[in-house]
Amino acid sequence: MAQQLAMIIDASKCIDCKGCMIACKVANNVPEDQWRNWIKGESGMSRPGKHNGTTKFQPGACMHCDKPTCVEACPTGATYKDEMTGEVVIDESLCIGCGNCIPACPYGARFRNATKRKADKCNYCPERRAQGLLPACVDTCPTKARVFGDINDPDSEAGRLFLKNKEQLTRVAARTETKPNMFYIGDPGPRDWGGEAVTPASMIAMKEAAPFIKGIVGLSGLGVLAMLGRQLIAGSDTDHKENDDV
Amino acid sequence: MSDTMYKRHDGSDIFMHWFNAVCWLLLLLTGIGLIQNPVIDPLGSGYPAVLRSLVGGGGNLLLLHEALGILWIIGFLVYLIINFKGARFFLAEVFAISPARDMLWMVKKMVLMTLGPKPLKMLGMDPVLPDQGYYNMGQKAFAQASVVGGVVIAVTGVVMFLSDRTFGAAATGMIGWAVTLHFITVGLVFAGLLVHIYMAAISPEERPGFKSMFTGVVPGEYAKHHHRLWFDKVQSDDQQVSE
């Protein structure tokens, strides 16, 4: 079976230290005011006094979905689902930063990198992995709330946690179902903040126009074939004199 | 008289025509390879993947397409500087339409080319085509599409080229529409291009016109039959000159 790289997160272990966010920013040289990952919390929970329920912080990032709406919004395949690893990859050499994929992510995991002017998001730190290291956020987490690995490999830590907790794994719901590969063990706190995947009007127009364009080119081709057929069957010399001699 | 050759194109016009043809072919081949979304991929095949692996990845294909596009635009700008008069003459001729005459020509020509003269005769119409000027209506229609389409393709292409070089995130709405317009316009112009290639290079009727795209001249007999209004004008101009 092909790999599916994923994160298994235990939100109850997260202490909201923001270490993962900083480590990611440093490792990936993410511009100021832009972030590849996040920790979401319940509002007002850190005030003194009585409050309802337990404290929960929810680490997150690109969820490398099984049904990535961002990929569907990309005209060139610059962002794609890697069949071998299950990652949603951005090919920066092919991306021109048209921005189609950004509103297409219901989790807001994508942004247009202010320096590179291209789509950007979590890529599980491929440079670090190539050196045998874990993604920066996972490596730096002091409480090991984030676990990264191949959930299809039962011998990996992520795969072991995935199998062991199968009954109580949850995902953050969005109004558009994308089958995200970010799993939370038990209660992840706020779990329905995901929005709707929005495809830009220009991309919808291109998708709608595509069959018409094919049709028009097809009609033109048929016209040429009809003319060629007449040229071959009827010949054109007689035709020519008849029509054009004045 | 029928041996006399009449000049139709300057050397720069001929060069531009073939320069444009080669650029368009290469831009089309590389451009289609850049579309890899099952909903819009025009061929719906593995073409983009094959082309990308040939040039060493999608990024290289994009660079190649961008370089060709810039070369094409620069070529046009140089042509406009060298032969501005020729370009102005071309545009004036191409966009000058006399609706009644030209529409009738277009309808009759389409019937004649596909079904022959019989349907026209059955409808009680004279299959003889109305006289045409420097360009016939078919040539004018495709030339108009090429000029307007070419400008749209070039402008949207430049917008996309600059997208990750100068534009900020606020410009992505415009860039998205540039992508869409580029795609639609190329499709429409390509539909016309198929007919242009057939009429000019495959149909034997226009053989002298095709040859003139290399030599620059057409025989008088061809000019008289295909571009009567232009032929008459040239004749009277020549007489005035010789007097």
Short mmCIF file of C-alpha atoms in Angstrom, two decimals:
data_model
loop_
_atom_site.label_atom_id
_atom_site.label_comp_id
_atom_site.label_asym_id
_atom_site.label_seq_id
_atom_site.Cartn_x
_atom_site.Cartn_y
_atom_site.Cartn_z
CA MET A 1 0.00 0.00 0.00
CA ALA A 2 1.15 3.47 -0.79
CA GLN A 3 2.11 5.71 2.07
CA GLN A 4 -0.14 8.26 3.68
CA LEU A 5 1.94 10.71 5.61
CA ALA A 6 -0.22 12.26 8.30
CA MET A 7 -0.26 13.80 11.73
CA ILE A 8 -1.85 12.24 14.79
CA ILE A 9 -2.38 14.94 17.38
CA ASP A 10 -3.24 14.66 21.04
CA ALA A 11 -4.77 18.04 21.76
CA SER A 12 -4.88 17.34 25.49
CA LYS A 13 -1.08 17.38 25.51
CA CYS A 14 -0.78 20.78 23.86
CA ILE A 15 0.17 23.59 26.24
CA ASP A 16 -0.20 26.39 23.66
CA CYS A 17 3.51 27.23 23.84
CA LYS A 18 3.58 28.11 20.12
CA GLY A 19 6.92 26.29 19.80
CA CYS A 20 5.67 24.46 16.70
CA MET A 21 4.68 27.71 15.03
CA ILE A 22 8.04 29.35 15.67
CA ALA A 23 10.04 26.25 14.70
CA CYS A 24 8.09 26.02 11.42
CA LYS A 25 8.62 29.68 10.66
CA VAL A 26 12.37 29.40 11.24
CA ALA A 27 12.81 26.08 9.40
CA ASN A 28 10.85 27.23 6.37
CA ASN A 29 11.79 30.90 6.31
CA VAL A 30 8.12 31.96 6.31
CA PRO A 31 7.67 35.73 5.87
CA GLU A 32 6.57 38.03 8.65
CA ASP A 33 2.86 37.91 9.53
CA GLN A 34 2.46 34.60 7.68
CA TRP A 35 2.24 31.15 9.26
CA ARG A 36 2.15 27.60 7.92
CA ASN A 37 0.63 26.17 11.08
CA TRP A 38 -1.45 27.20 14.05
CA ILE A 39 -2.78 26.43 17.52
CA LYS A 40 -6.46 27.12 17.97
CA GLY A 41 -7.93 27.61 21.43
CA GLU A 42 -11.31 28.13 23.02
CA SER A 43 -11.82 31.81 23.59
CA GLY A 44 -11.67 33.11 27.13
CA MET A 45 -10.30 29.91 28.55
CA SER A 46 -7.23 31.53 30.05
CA ARG A 47 -9.17 33.97 32.23
CA PRO A 48 -9.12 33.32 35.97
CA GLY A 49 -12.18 32.00 37.71
CA LYS A 50 -14.76 29.42 36.71
CA HIS A 51 -15.14 28.29 33.14
CA ASN A 52 -16.89 25.42 31.50
CA GLY A 53 -15.10 22.20 30.70
CA THR A 54 -11.49 21.38 30.13
CA THR A 55 -8.82 23.48 28.53
CA LYS A 56 -8.05 22.40 24.98
CA PHE A 57 -5.54 23.70 22.48
CA GLN A 58 -5.69 22.42 18.94
CA PRO A 59 -2.50 22.36 16.86
CA GLY A 60 -3.04 22.20 13.11
CA ALA A 61 -1.75 22.91 9.59
CA CYS A 62 -2.37 21.66 6.04
CA MET A 63 -4.18 18.34 6.46
CA HIS A 64 -2.94 16.77 3.19
CA CYS A 65 -6.51 15.73 2.41
CA ASP A 66 -7.59 12.64 0.48
CA LYS A 67 -9.98 14.81 -1.51
CA PRO A 68 -8.01 18.04 -1.80
CA THR A 69 -10.20 20.88 -3.11
CA CYS A 70 -7.05 23.00 -3.55
CA VAL A 71 -5.79 20.53 -6.17
CA GLU A 72 -9.11 20.75 -8.02
CA ALA A 73 -8.75 24.53 -8.14
CA CYS A 74 -5.24 24.48 -9.66
CA PRO A 75 -5.21 24.83 -13.48
CA THR A 76 -1.69 23.53 -14.05
CA GLY A 77 -1.22 20.72 -11.57
CA ALA A 78 1.36 22.85 -9.74
CA THR A 79 -0.30 21.56 -6.59
CA TYR A 80 -1.06 17.87 -6.59
CA LYS A 81 -1.62 14.84 -4.40
CA ASP A 82 1.55 12.73 -4.40
CA GLU A 83 0.40 9.17 -5.06
CA MET A 84 3.41 7.64 -3.34
CA THR A 85 3.40 9.56 -0.06
CA GLY A 86 -0.13 10.95 0.12
CA GLU A 87 1.22 14.48 0.58
CA VAL A 88 -0.41 17.48 -1.09
CA VAL A 89 2.61 19.06 -2.76
CA ILE A 90 3.22 22.50 -4.28
CA ASP A 91 5.65 22.54 -7.22
CA GLU A 92 7.05 26.03 -6.74
CA SER A 93 8.70 26.03 -10.16
CA LEU A 94 5.32 25.60 -11.85
CA CYS A 95 3.15 27.72 -9.52
CA ILE A 96 2.71 31.30 -10.74
CA GLY A 97 0.79 32.41 -7.66
CA CYS A 98 -2.58 32.83 -9.36
CA GLY A 99 -4.19 32.32 -5.96
CA ASN A 100 -6.93 29.90 -7.04
CA CYS A 101 -6.06 27.32 -4.39
CA ILE A 102 -6.08 29.68 -1.43
CA PRO A 103 -9.86 30.11 -0.93
CA ALA A 104 -10.30 26.50 -2.11
CA CYS A 105 -8.91 25.23 1.22
CA PRO A 106 -11.78 25.12 3.75
CA TYR A 107 -9.25 25.17 6.60
CA GLY A 108 -7.42 28.30 5.48
CA ALA A 109 -4.15 26.37 5.44
CA ARG A 110 -2.87 28.10 2.31
CA PHE A 111 -1.56 31.59 1.76
CA ARG A 112 0.30 33.45 -0.94
CA ASN A 113 3.89 33.73 0.28
CA ALA A 114 4.65 37.47 0.38
CA THR A 115 8.28 36.95 -0.68
CA LYS A 116 7.99 34.13 -3.20
CA ARG A 117 4.58 35.31 -4.50
CA LYS A 118 3.50 31.69 -4.79
CA ALA A 119 1.10 29.44 -2.90
CA ASP A 120 2.54 28.22 0.40
CA LYS A 121 1.52 25.83 3.17
CA CYS A 122 2.84 23.01 5.35
CA ASN A 123 4.90 20.51 3.35
CA TYR A 124 6.01 18.31 6.25
CA CYS A 125 9.55 19.76 5.94
CA PRO A 126 10.97 17.64 3.07
CA GLU A 127 14.47 19.09 3.55
CA ARG A 128 14.55 17.93 7.16
CA ARG A 129 13.07 14.53 6.33
CA ALA A 130 15.72 14.03 3.65
CA GLN A 131 18.28 14.28 6.48
CA GLY A 132 16.40 11.81 8.64
CA LEU A 133 14.82 14.48 10.85
CA LEU A 134 11.18 14.95 11.77
CA PRO A 135 9.20 18.00 10.60
CA ALA A 136 10.27 21.05 12.63
CA CYS A 137 6.95 21.41 14.48
CA VAL A 138 6.95 17.75 15.54
CA ASP A 139 10.60 17.79 16.50
CA THR A 140 10.29 20.86 18.66
CA CYS A 141 7.03 20.02 20.47
CA PRO A 142 7.97 19.71 24.22
CA THR A 143 4.93 17.59 25.09
CA LYS A 144 4.92 15.48 21.93
CA ALA A 145 1.38 16.50 21.11
CA ARG A 146 2.15 16.18 17.39
CA VAL A 147 3.13 12.77 15.98
CA PHE A 148 4.10 12.50 12.32
CA GLY A 149 4.44 9.46 10.08
CA ASP A 150 2.92 7.01 7.65
CA ILE A 151 -0.46 5.92 8.99
CA ASN A 152 -0.47 3.02 6.54
CA ASP A 153 2.65 1.59 8.19
CA PRO A 154 1.59 -0.20 11.42
CA ASP A 155 5.22 -0.22 12.61
CA SER A 156 5.55 3.58 12.58
CA GLU A 157 4.54 5.54 15.66
CA ALA A 158 1.86 7.38 13.71
CA GLY A 159 0.55 4.11 12.27
CA ARG A 160 0.53 2.49 15.72
CA LEU A 161 -1.39 5.43 17.24
CA PHE A 162 -3.73 5.48 14.24
CA LEU A 163 -4.63 1.80 14.66
CA LYS A 164 -4.76 1.82 18.45
CA ASN A 165 -7.06 4.85 18.67
CA LYS A 166 -9.12 4.17 15.59
CA GLU A 167 -12.38 4.33 17.57
CA GLN A 168 -11.74 7.73 19.10
CA LEU A 169 -9.95 9.55 16.25
CA THR A 170 -11.66 12.75 15.17
CA ARG A 171 -11.12 15.20 12.35
CA VAL A 172 -11.98 18.87 12.16
CA ALA A 173 -15.18 19.14 10.17
CA ALA A 174 -15.60 21.62 7.34
CA ARG A 175 -18.67 22.53 5.31
CA THR A 176 -16.86 20.98 2.35
CA GLU A 177 -15.76 17.39 2.99
CA THR A 178 -12.14 16.97 1.95
CA LYS A 179 -11.23 13.85 3.97
CA PRO A 180 -8.32 15.47 5.85
CA ASN A 181 -5.37 13.41 7.06
CA MET A 182 -4.95 15.21 10.35
CA PHE A 183 -6.31 13.10 13.17
CA TYR A 184 -6.96 14.12 16.75
CA ILE A 185 -7.03 11.60 19.58
CA GLY A 186 -10.14 12.21 21.64
CA ASP A 187 -11.59 15.67 21.99
CA PRO A 188 -9.73 18.23 19.84
CA GLY A 189 -11.63 21.19 21.28
CA PRO A 190 -13.34 23.32 18.62
CA ARG A 191 -13.98 20.88 15.81
CA ASP A 192 -16.35 22.45 13.35
CA TRP A 193 -14.58 25.68 12.43
CA GLY A 194 -13.78 24.48 8.90
CA GLY A 195 -15.40 26.64 6.24
CA GLU A 196 -16.42 26.10 2.69
CA ALA A 197 -14.07 25.39 -0.21
CA VAL A 198 -14.47 28.39 -2.49
CA THR A 199 -13.39 28.08 -6.11
CA PRO A 200 -12.71 31.54 -7.63
CA ALA A 201 -15.24 32.66 -10.27
CA SER A 202 -12.50 32.79 -12.91
CA MET A 203 -11.68 29.11 -12.37
CA ILE A 204 -15.37 28.17 -12.49
CA ALA A 205 -15.67 30.14 -15.73
CA MET A 206 -12.70 28.28 -17.21
CA LYS A 207 -14.17 24.91 -16.24
CA GLU A 208 -17.56 25.88 -17.67
CA ALA A 209 -15.99 27.24 -20.86
CA ALA A 210 -13.77 24.21 -21.51
CA PRO A 211 -16.46 22.00 -23.13
CA PHE A 212 -17.65 24.91 -25.30
CA ILE A 213 -14.12 25.61 -26.48
CA LYS A 214 -13.69 21.94 -27.34
CA GLY A 215 -17.03 22.06 -29.16
CA ILE A 216 -16.09 25.12 -31.21
CA VAL A 217 -12.70 23.65 -32.16
CA GLY A 218 -14.50 20.40 -33.01
CA LEU A 219 -17.03 22.19 -35.23
CA SER A 220 -14.21 24.03 -36.97
CA GLY A 221 -12.44 20.72 -37.51
CA LEU A 222 -15.63 19.19 -38.92
CA GLY A 223 -15.98 22.14 -41.27
CA VAL A 224 -12.45 21.58 -42.52
CA LEU A 225 -13.17 17.88 -42.99
CA ALA A 226 -16.33 18.71 -44.94
CA MET A 227 -14.34 21.04 -47.22
CA LEU A 228 -11.59 18.47 -47.62
CA GLY A 229 -14.18 15.80 -48.41
CA ARG A 230 -15.72 17.98 -51.09
CA GLN A 231 -12.28 18.79 -52.49
CA LEU A 232 -11.45 15.10 -52.77
CA ILE A 233 -14.83 13.94 -54.10
CA ALA A 234 -16.05 16.78 -56.30
CA GLY A 235 -12.69 18.24 -57.15
CA SER A 236 -12.34 21.98 -57.08
CA ASP A 237 -11.40 23.07 -60.58
CA THR A 238 -14.90 23.04 -62.06
CA ASP A 239 -16.23 24.46 -58.85
CA HIS A 240 -13.63 27.19 -58.98
CA LYS A 241 -14.46 28.38 -62.49
CA GLU A 242 -18.18 28.24 -61.86
CA ASN A 243 -17.99 30.37 -58.77
CA ASP A 244 -15.28 32.85 -59.38
CA ASP A 245 -15.24 33.70 -63.05
CA VAL A 246 -16.98 36.93 -63.66
CA MET B 1 -1.90 40.88 -68.63
CA SER B 2 -2.37 37.55 -66.92
CA ASP B 3 1.41 37.16 -66.72
CA THR B 4 1.83 40.34 -64.70
CA MET B 5 2.62 39.77 -61.04
CA TYR B 6 1.14 42.04 -58.43
CA LYS B 7 2.86 42.78 -55.15
CA ARG B 8 0.96 41.83 -52.00
CA HIS B 9 3.50 41.45 -49.20
CA ASP B 10 6.76 43.07 -48.09
CA GLY B 11 9.65 40.94 -46.91
CA SER B 12 8.92 41.98 -43.34
CA ASP B 13 5.26 40.94 -43.72
CA ILE B 14 6.30 37.52 -44.99
CA PHE B 15 8.85 37.09 -42.22
CA MET B 16 6.29 38.16 -39.62
CA HIS B 17 3.70 35.73 -40.91
CA TRP B 18 6.01 32.73 -40.62
CA PHE B 19 7.63 33.94 -37.42
CA ASN B 20 4.15 34.21 -35.93
CA ALA B 21 3.18 30.79 -37.28
CA VAL B 22 6.21 29.08 -35.70
CA CYS B 23 5.74 30.94 -32.40
CA TRP B 24 2.05 30.04 -32.25
CA LEU B 25 2.72 26.39 -32.97
CA LEU B 26 5.38 26.13 -30.26
CA LEU B 27 3.35 28.22 -27.80
CA LEU B 28 0.31 26.03 -28.41
CA LEU B 29 2.27 22.81 -27.93
CA THR B 30 3.93 24.03 -24.73
CA GLY B 31 0.81 25.82 -23.48
CA ILE B 32 -1.43 22.76 -23.71
CA GLY B 33 1.19 20.91 -21.70
CA LEU B 34 0.78 23.45 -18.91
CA ILE B 35 -2.89 22.62 -18.39
CA GLN B 36 -3.13 19.70 -16.04
CA ASN B 37 -6.56 19.67 -14.50
CA PRO B 38 -8.86 16.89 -15.66
CA VAL B 39 -11.78 19.29 -16.07
CA ILE B 40 -10.02 21.67 -18.48
CA ASP B 41 -7.23 19.58 -20.08
CA PRO B 42 -8.11 20.02 -23.79
CA LEU B 43 -6.78 16.64 -24.88
CA GLY B 44 -7.78 14.71 -21.78
CA SER B 45 -4.73 12.51 -22.21
CA GLY B 46 -1.30 12.02 -20.74
CA TYR B 47 0.12 14.74 -23.05
CA PRO B 48 1.07 17.23 -20.29
CA ALA B 49 2.84 14.53 -18.27
CA VAL B 50 4.79 13.28 -21.31
CA LEU B 51 5.82 16.80 -22.39
CA ARG B 52 6.87 17.70 -18.84
CA SER B 53 9.05 14.63 -18.54
CA LEU B 54 10.64 15.48 -21.93
CA VAL B 55 11.78 18.93 -20.81
CA GLY B 56 12.65 17.94 -17.25
CA GLY B 57 9.58 18.99 -15.31
CA GLY B 58 6.61 21.35 -15.35
CA GLY B 59 8.75 24.26 -14.16
CA ASN B 60 11.01 23.98 -17.21
CA LEU B 61 7.98 23.75 -19.50
CA LEU B 62 6.62 26.95 -17.95
CA LEU B 63 9.97 28.72 -18.48
CA LEU B 64 10.07 27.54 -22.10
CA HIS B 65 6.52 28.77 -22.71
CA GLU B 66 7.29 32.13 -21.09
CA ALA B 67 10.50 32.56 -23.11
CA LEU B 68 8.68 31.77 -26.37
CA GLY B 69 5.90 34.18 -25.46
CA ILE B 70 8.33 36.99 -24.77
CA LEU B 71 10.18 36.26 -28.02
CA TRP B 72 6.84 36.42 -29.88
CA ILE B 73 5.90 39.77 -28.34
CA ILE B 74 9.35 41.25 -28.99
CA GLY B 75 9.16 40.01 -32.60
CA PHE B 76 5.89 41.85 -33.05
CA LEU B 77 7.19 45.05 -31.50
CA VAL B 78 10.25 44.98 -33.79
CA TYR B 79 7.97 44.41 -36.80
CA LEU B 80 5.81 47.38 -35.80
CA ILE B 81 8.91 49.58 -35.66
CA ILE B 82 10.30 48.33 -38.99
CA ASN B 83 7.05 48.31 -40.97
CA PHE B 84 4.54 50.47 -39.15
CA LYS B 85 3.06 51.58 -42.47
CA GLY B 86 2.49 47.98 -43.52
CA ALA B 87 0.89 47.13 -40.18
CA ARG B 88 -1.42 50.14 -40.42
CA PHE B 89 -2.42 49.20 -43.97
CA PHE B 90 -3.10 45.64 -42.83
CA LEU B 91 -5.26 46.76 -39.90
CA ALA B 92 -7.20 49.25 -42.04
CA GLU B 93 -7.93 46.58 -44.67
CA VAL B 94 -8.77 43.88 -42.14
CA PHE B 95 -11.24 45.93 -40.14
CA ALA B 96 -12.93 47.56 -43.17
CA ILE B 97 -16.14 45.62 -43.73
CA SER B 98 -18.96 46.41 -46.12
CA PRO B 99 -21.62 44.41 -44.32
CA ALA B 100 -24.06 43.48 -47.12
CA ARG B 101 -21.37 42.44 -49.59
CA ASP B 102 -19.14 40.68 -47.07
CA MET B 103 -21.83 38.79 -45.16
CA LEU B 104 -23.28 37.49 -48.43
CA TRP B 105 -19.79 36.45 -49.51
CA MET B 106 -19.25 34.64 -46.21
CA VAL B 107 -22.53 32.70 -46.36
CA LYS B 108 -22.16 31.74 -50.01
CA LYS B 109 -18.51 30.77 -49.58
CA MET B 110 -19.30 28.50 -46.65
CA VAL B 111 -22.02 26.72 -48.63
CA LEU B 112 -19.85 26.47 -51.75
CA MET B 113 -16.86 25.06 -49.86
CA THR B 114 -18.82 22.35 -48.08
CA LEU B 115 -21.90 21.55 -50.20
CA GLY B 116 -21.15 23.09 -53.58
CA PRO B 117 -23.23 25.42 -55.76
CA LYS B 118 -26.38 23.24 -55.92
CA PRO B 119 -28.00 24.29 -52.63
CA LEU B 120 -27.57 27.95 -53.56
CA LYS B 121 -29.18 27.37 -56.96
CA MET B 122 -32.01 25.45 -55.33
CA LEU B 123 -32.69 28.47 -53.13
CA GLY B 124 -32.71 30.64 -56.23
CA MET B 125 -29.45 32.32 -55.30
CA ASP B 126 -26.68 33.17 -57.72
CA PRO B 127 -23.64 31.08 -56.73
CA VAL B 128 -21.28 33.81 -57.98
CA LEU B 129 -19.50 35.43 -55.05
CA PRO B 130 -19.62 39.20 -54.50
CA ASP B 131 -16.35 40.96 -55.41
CA GLN B 132 -13.82 41.28 -52.62
CA GLY B 133 -11.05 43.75 -51.84
CA TYR B 134 -7.47 43.29 -50.68
CA TYR B 135 -8.73 40.57 -48.33
CA ASN B 136 -11.89 38.50 -48.65
CA MET B 137 -14.30 38.30 -45.72
CA GLY B 138 -12.97 34.94 -44.58
CA GLN B 139 -9.44 36.30 -44.43
CA LYS B 140 -10.68 39.42 -42.69
CA ALA B 141 -12.62 37.42 -40.09
CA PHE B 142 -9.62 35.33 -39.17
CA ALA B 143 -7.29 38.34 -39.26
CA GLN B 144 -9.60 40.22 -36.88
CA ALA B 145 -9.72 37.24 -34.55
CA SER B 146 -5.92 36.97 -34.72
CA VAL B 147 -5.34 40.66 -34.02
CA VAL B 148 -7.86 41.00 -31.18
CA GLY B 149 -7.10 37.52 -29.86
CA GLY B 150 -3.36 38.10 -30.17
CA VAL B 151 -3.56 41.27 -28.09
CA VAL B 152 -5.67 39.54 -25.42
CA ILE B 153 -3.32 36.53 -25.36
CA ALA B 154 -0.23 38.76 -25.11
CA VAL B 155 -1.65 40.99 -22.36
CA THR B 156 -2.99 38.10 -20.26
CA GLY B 157 0.29 36.27 -20.83
CA VAL B 158 2.28 39.22 -19.52
CA VAL B 159 -0.03 39.45 -16.47
CA MET B 160 0.62 35.77 -15.71
CA PHE B 161 4.35 36.18 -16.35
CA LEU B 162 4.48 39.05 -13.85
CA SER B 163 2.25 37.26 -11.31
CA ASP B 164 5.05 35.78 -9.21
CA ARG B 165 7.54 38.50 -10.15
CA THR B 166 5.83 41.77 -9.22
CA PHE B 167 2.20 41.28 -8.23
CA GLY B 168 1.04 41.07 -4.64
CA ALA B 169 -1.69 38.88 -3.18
CA ALA B 170 -4.31 41.58 -3.88
CA ALA B 171 -3.82 41.04 -7.64
CA THR B 172 -4.77 37.35 -7.63
CA GLY B 173 -8.34 38.08 -8.78
CA MET B 174 -6.96 39.70 -11.92
CA ILE B 175 -4.40 36.92 -12.42
CA GLY B 176 -7.10 34.26 -12.17
CA TRP B 177 -9.11 35.99 -14.89
CA ALA B 178 -5.97 36.36 -17.02
CA VAL B 179 -5.54 32.57 -16.89
CA THR B 180 -9.16 32.01 -17.93
CA LEU B 181 -9.14 34.60 -20.73
CA HIS B 182 -5.82 33.28 -22.06
CA PHE B 183 -7.28 29.76 -22.26
CA ILE B 184 -10.59 30.79 -23.89
CA THR B 185 -8.98 33.15 -26.40
CA VAL B 186 -6.38 30.63 -27.53
CA GLY B 187 -9.17 28.09 -28.01
CA LEU B 188 -11.25 30.42 -30.16
CA VAL B 189 -8.32 31.61 -32.28
CA PHE B 190 -7.21 28.01 -32.74
CA ALA B 191 -10.67 27.10 -34.07
CA GLY B 192 -10.22 29.81 -36.71
CA LEU B 193 -6.65 28.75 -37.36
CA LEU B 194 -7.79 25.30 -38.50
CA VAL B 195 -9.90 26.88 -41.25
CA HIS B 196 -7.11 29.33 -42.14
CA ILE B 197 -4.59 26.51 -42.58
CA TYR B 198 -6.99 24.50 -44.73
CA MET B 199 -8.04 27.42 -46.93
CA ALA B 200 -4.50 28.71 -47.42
CA ALA B 201 -2.35 25.63 -47.58
CA ILE B 202 -4.55 22.64 -48.45
CA SER B 203 -7.35 23.95 -50.64
CA PRO B 204 -5.96 24.27 -54.21
CA GLU B 205 -8.01 27.41 -54.91
CA GLU B 206 -5.79 29.64 -52.84
CA ARG B 207 -2.52 28.11 -54.06
CA PRO B 208 -1.31 31.41 -55.61
CA GLY B 209 -2.15 33.19 -52.35
CA PHE B 210 -0.18 30.57 -50.43
CA LYS B 211 2.80 31.01 -52.77
CA SER B 212 2.63 34.78 -52.29
CA MET B 213 3.31 34.20 -48.59
CA PHE B 214 6.81 33.19 -49.78
CA THR B 215 7.32 35.32 -52.91
CA GLY B 216 5.24 38.37 -51.99
CA VAL B 217 3.51 38.53 -55.40
CA VAL B 218 0.39 37.05 -57.01
CA PRO B 219 -0.48 36.59 -60.69
CA GLY B 220 -2.92 39.10 -62.21
CA GLU B 221 -5.40 36.39 -63.11
CA TYR B 222 -5.64 35.33 -59.44
CA ALA B 223 -5.87 38.92 -58.23
CA LYS B 224 -8.67 39.60 -60.70
CA HIS B 225 -10.74 36.60 -59.65
CA HIS B 226 -10.15 36.62 -55.92
CA HIS B 227 -9.62 40.26 -55.03
CA ARG B 228 -11.44 42.13 -57.79
CA LEU B 229 -11.89 45.42 -55.95
CA TRP B 230 -8.21 45.55 -55.06
CA PHE B 231 -7.23 44.51 -58.60
CA ASP B 232 -9.35 47.28 -60.13
CA LYS B 233 -7.90 49.81 -57.73
CA VAL B 234 -4.33 48.78 -58.51
CA GLN B 235 -5.10 48.94 -62.25
CA SER B 236 -6.49 52.46 -62.04
CA ASP B 237 -3.65 53.57 -59.76
CA ASP B 238 -1.15 52.20 -62.29
CA GLN B 239 -2.85 54.06 -65.11
CA GLN B 240 -2.72 57.30 -63.18
CA VAL B 241 0.96 56.74 -62.52
CA SER B 242 1.79 55.99 -66.16
CA GLU B 243 -0.17 59.03 -67.36
#
